[in-house]
Amino acid sequence: MLDLMLIVASISCSSLSQYWQKRAALLFAAQPELSTLEKLLSKPLILGIIFLGLGAIFWLGVLSLWDVSVAYPLLSCNFVIMLLISKFAFNESVTPRQWCGVGLIVLGVAVLGGIDQLL
């Protein structure tokens, strides 16, 4: 159970990091007058870095328990999560081709053994 919690935490933190990095990029584009220090101390950038670090720490926990050949493909779940976040949080358009690609990623993870490891 600990192994499942670690991989979920790692994937969640990685996705949250990407979310906050995008928010930081949007902030910087909307406010180009921000100084370098203001950018470095901005909430979105700090949260992006914190979640990136937490994701790495949880990932080390995953690697201590799982074979990397099984664990690494599961990180592809980030593609699914980020596609959903881009659509619903950032109102980006998602094409049928992108949905198909994500479906293939999920299928690939299952084929590589992710489902057997989780069950």
PDB file of C-alpha atoms in Angstrom:
ATOM      1  CA  MET A   1       0.000   0.000   0.000  1.00  0.00           C
ATOM      2  CA  LEU A   2       2.898   2.349   0.758  1.00  0.00           C
ATOM      3  CA  ASP A   3       4.256   1.802  -2.745  1.00  0.00           C
ATOM      4  CA  LEU A   4       0.936   2.809  -4.322  1.00  0.00           C
ATOM      5  CA  MET A   5       0.700   5.903  -2.111  1.00  0.00           C
ATOM      6  CA  LEU A   6       4.236   6.918  -3.080  1.00  0.00           C
ATOM      7  CA  ILE A   7       3.629   6.659  -6.830  1.00  0.00           C
ATOM      8  CA  VAL A   8       0.338   8.569  -6.537  1.00  0.00           C
ATOM      9  CA  ALA A   9       2.068  11.265  -4.461  1.00  0.00           C
ATOM     10  CA  SER A  10       4.944  11.484  -6.943  1.00  0.00           C
ATOM     11  CA  ILE A  11       2.646  11.784  -9.963  1.00  0.00           C
ATOM     12  CA  SER A  12       0.387  14.276  -8.157  1.00  0.00           C
ATOM     13  CA  CYS A  13       3.275  16.493  -7.077  1.00  0.00           C
ATOM     14  CA  SER A  14       4.817  16.374 -10.539  1.00  0.00           C
ATOM     15  CA  SER A  15       1.513  17.417 -12.107  1.00  0.00           C
ATOM     16  CA  LEU A  16       0.990  20.169  -9.540  1.00  0.00           C
ATOM     17  CA  SER A  17       4.482  21.424 -10.295  1.00  0.00           C
ATOM     18  CA  GLN A  18       3.642  21.661 -13.996  1.00  0.00           C
ATOM     19  CA  TYR A  19       0.380  23.450 -13.166  1.00  0.00           C
ATOM     20  CA  TRP A  20       2.153  26.079 -11.054  1.00  0.00           C
ATOM     21  CA  GLN A  21       4.954  26.489 -13.591  1.00  0.00           C
ATOM     22  CA  LYS A  22       2.328  27.291 -16.230  1.00  0.00           C
ATOM     23  CA  ARG A  23       0.687  29.753 -13.829  1.00  0.00           C
ATOM     24  CA  ALA A  24       4.097  31.384 -13.284  1.00  0.00           C
ATOM     25  CA  ALA A  25       4.650  31.647 -17.042  1.00  0.00           C
ATOM     26  CA  LEU A  26       1.227  33.268 -17.478  1.00  0.00           C
ATOM     27  CA  LEU A  27       1.949  35.713 -14.649  1.00  0.00           C
ATOM     28  CA  PHE A  28       5.305  36.677 -16.122  1.00  0.00           C
ATOM     29  CA  ALA A  29       3.763  37.182 -19.571  1.00  0.00           C
ATOM     30  CA  ALA A  30       0.944  39.298 -18.125  1.00  0.00           C
ATOM     31  CA  GLN A  31       3.316  41.392 -16.000  1.00  0.00           C
ATOM     32  CA  PRO A  32       6.565  41.829 -17.933  1.00  0.00           C
ATOM     33  CA  GLU A  33       7.553  44.716 -15.662  1.00  0.00           C
ATOM     34  CA  LEU A  34       8.195  42.327 -12.748  1.00  0.00           C
ATOM     35  CA  SER A  35      11.790  42.346 -11.591  1.00  0.00           C
ATOM     36  CA  THR A  36      13.821  39.151 -11.441  1.00  0.00           C
ATOM     37  CA  LEU A  37      13.482  39.113  -7.662  1.00  0.00           C
ATOM     38  CA  GLU A  38       9.707  39.550  -7.862  1.00  0.00           C
ATOM     39  CA  LYS A  39       9.539  36.664 -10.319  1.00  0.00           C
ATOM     40  CA  LEU A  40      11.700  34.439  -8.110  1.00  0.00           C
ATOM     41  CA  LEU A  41       9.531  35.227  -5.085  1.00  0.00           C
ATOM     42  CA  SER A  42       6.193  34.860  -6.868  1.00  0.00           C
ATOM     43  CA  LYS A  43       3.730  32.394  -5.397  1.00  0.00           C
ATOM     44  CA  PRO A  44       3.303  30.338  -8.591  1.00  0.00           C
ATOM     45  CA  LEU A  45       7.040  29.868  -9.089  1.00  0.00           C
ATOM     46  CA  ILE A  46       7.671  28.998  -5.449  1.00  0.00           C
ATOM     47  CA  LEU A  47       4.819  26.471  -5.446  1.00  0.00           C
ATOM     48  CA  GLY A  48       6.092  24.993  -8.710  1.00  0.00           C
ATOM     49  CA  ILE A  49       9.528  24.478  -7.194  1.00  0.00           C
ATOM     50  CA  ILE A  50       8.132  23.063  -3.932  1.00  0.00           C
ATOM     51  CA  PHE A  51       5.970  20.510  -5.742  1.00  0.00           C
ATOM     52  CA  LEU A  52       8.862  19.623  -8.056  1.00  0.00           C
ATOM     53  CA  GLY A  53      11.030  18.890  -5.010  1.00  0.00           C
ATOM     54  CA  LEU A  54       8.306  16.909  -3.253  1.00  0.00           C
ATOM     55  CA  GLY A  55       7.709  14.890  -6.415  1.00  0.00           C
ATOM     56  CA  ALA A  56      11.410  14.040  -6.585  1.00  0.00           C
ATOM     57  CA  ILE A  57      11.448  12.949  -2.943  1.00  0.00           C
ATOM     58  CA  PHE A  58       8.402  10.715  -3.411  1.00  0.00           C
ATOM     59  CA  TRP A  59       9.968   9.362  -6.612  1.00  0.00           C
ATOM     60  CA  LEU A  60      13.046   8.286  -4.666  1.00  0.00           C
ATOM     61  CA  GLY A  61      10.715   6.389  -2.351  1.00  0.00           C
ATOM     62  CA  VAL A  62       9.100   4.692  -5.339  1.00  0.00           C
ATOM     63  CA  LEU A  63      12.480   3.697  -6.744  1.00  0.00           C
ATOM     64  CA  SER A  64      13.473   2.162  -3.430  1.00  0.00           C
ATOM     65  CA  LEU A  65      10.468  -0.189  -3.617  1.00  0.00           C
ATOM     66  CA  TRP A  66       9.805  -0.807  -7.331  1.00  0.00           C
ATOM     67  CA  ASP A  67      11.776  -1.827 -10.371  1.00  0.00           C
ATOM     68  CA  VAL A  68      12.408   1.237 -12.500  1.00  0.00           C
ATOM     69  CA  SER A  69      11.151  -0.712 -15.541  1.00  0.00           C
ATOM     70  CA  VAL A  70       7.681  -0.753 -13.974  1.00  0.00           C
ATOM     71  CA  ALA A  71       7.705   2.554 -12.098  1.00  0.00           C
ATOM     72  CA  TYR A  72       8.988   4.813 -14.862  1.00  0.00           C
ATOM     73  CA  PRO A  73       6.223   4.080 -17.374  1.00  0.00           C
ATOM     74  CA  LEU A  74       3.675   4.981 -14.688  1.00  0.00           C
ATOM     75  CA  LEU A  75       5.022   8.529 -14.743  1.00  0.00           C
ATOM     76  CA  SER A  76       3.365   8.759 -18.149  1.00  0.00           C
ATOM     77  CA  CYS A  77       0.142   9.261 -16.218  1.00  0.00           C
ATOM     78  CA  ASN A  78       1.356  12.862 -15.979  1.00  0.00           C
ATOM     79  CA  PHE A  79       0.533  13.251 -19.680  1.00  0.00           C
ATOM     80  CA  VAL A  80      -3.077  12.294 -19.002  1.00  0.00           C
ATOM     81  CA  ILE A  81      -3.371  14.558 -15.982  1.00  0.00           C
ATOM     82  CA  MET A  82      -1.754  17.514 -17.745  1.00  0.00           C
ATOM     83  CA  LEU A  83      -3.995  17.129 -20.778  1.00  0.00           C
ATOM     84  CA  LEU A  84      -7.021  17.347 -18.472  1.00  0.00           C
ATOM     85  CA  ILE A  85      -5.536  20.302 -16.587  1.00  0.00           C
ATOM     86  CA  SER A  86      -4.723  22.125 -19.811  1.00  0.00           C
ATOM     87  CA  LYS A  87      -8.297  21.639 -21.006  1.00  0.00           C
ATOM     88  CA  PHE A  88     -10.170  22.475 -17.809  1.00  0.00           C
ATOM     89  CA  ALA A  89      -7.854  24.799 -15.859  1.00  0.00           C
ATOM     90  CA  PHE A  90      -6.322  26.721 -18.754  1.00  0.00           C
ATOM     91  CA  ASN A  91      -9.160  26.387 -21.300  1.00  0.00           C
ATOM     92  CA  GLU A  92      -6.775  25.113 -23.955  1.00  0.00           C
ATOM     93  CA  SER A  93      -8.246  23.260 -26.896  1.00  0.00           C
ATOM     94  CA  VAL A  94      -7.519  19.540 -27.019  1.00  0.00           C
ATOM     95  CA  THR A  95      -7.774  17.809 -30.359  1.00  0.00           C
ATOM     96  CA  PRO A  96      -9.074  14.303 -30.989  1.00  0.00           C
ATOM     97  CA  ARG A  97      -5.529  13.391 -31.998  1.00  0.00           C
ATOM     98  CA  GLN A  98      -4.276  14.411 -28.546  1.00  0.00           C
ATOM     99  CA  TRP A  99      -7.020  12.360 -26.839  1.00  0.00           C
ATOM    100  CA  CYS A 100      -6.050   9.399 -28.997  1.00  0.00           C
ATOM    101  CA  GLY A 101      -2.404   9.874 -28.040  1.00  0.00           C
ATOM    102  CA  VAL A 102      -3.257   9.904 -24.360  1.00  0.00           C
ATOM    103  CA  GLY A 103      -5.314   6.744 -24.834  1.00  0.00           C
ATOM    104  CA  LEU A 104      -2.285   5.087 -26.418  1.00  0.00           C
ATOM    105  CA  ILE A 105      -0.118   6.206 -23.504  1.00  0.00           C
ATOM    106  CA  VAL A 106      -2.548   4.606 -21.039  1.00  0.00           C
ATOM    107  CA  LEU A 107      -2.553   1.429 -23.113  1.00  0.00           C
ATOM    108  CA  GLY A 108       1.241   1.478 -23.221  1.00  0.00           C
ATOM    109  CA  VAL A 109       1.481   1.783 -19.443  1.00  0.00           C
ATOM    110  CA  ALA A 110      -0.853  -1.188 -19.059  1.00  0.00           C
ATOM    111  CA  VAL A 111       1.169  -3.265 -21.538  1.00  0.00           C
ATOM    112  CA  LEU A 112       4.454  -2.433 -19.834  1.00  0.00           C
ATOM    113  CA  GLY A 113       3.200  -3.957 -16.618  1.00  0.00           C
ATOM    114  CA  GLY A 114       1.805  -1.046 -14.681  1.00  0.00           C
ATOM    115  CA  ILE A 115      -1.565  -2.711 -14.145  1.00  0.00           C
ATOM    116  CA  ASP A 116      -0.015  -5.951 -12.827  1.00  0.00           C
ATOM    117  CA  GLN A 117       2.124  -3.979 -10.376  1.00  0.00           C
ATOM    118  CA  LEU A 118      -0.831  -1.987  -9.067  1.00  0.00           C
ATOM    119  CA  LEU A 119      -3.168  -4.946  -8.566  1.00  0.00           C
TER     120      LEU A 119
END
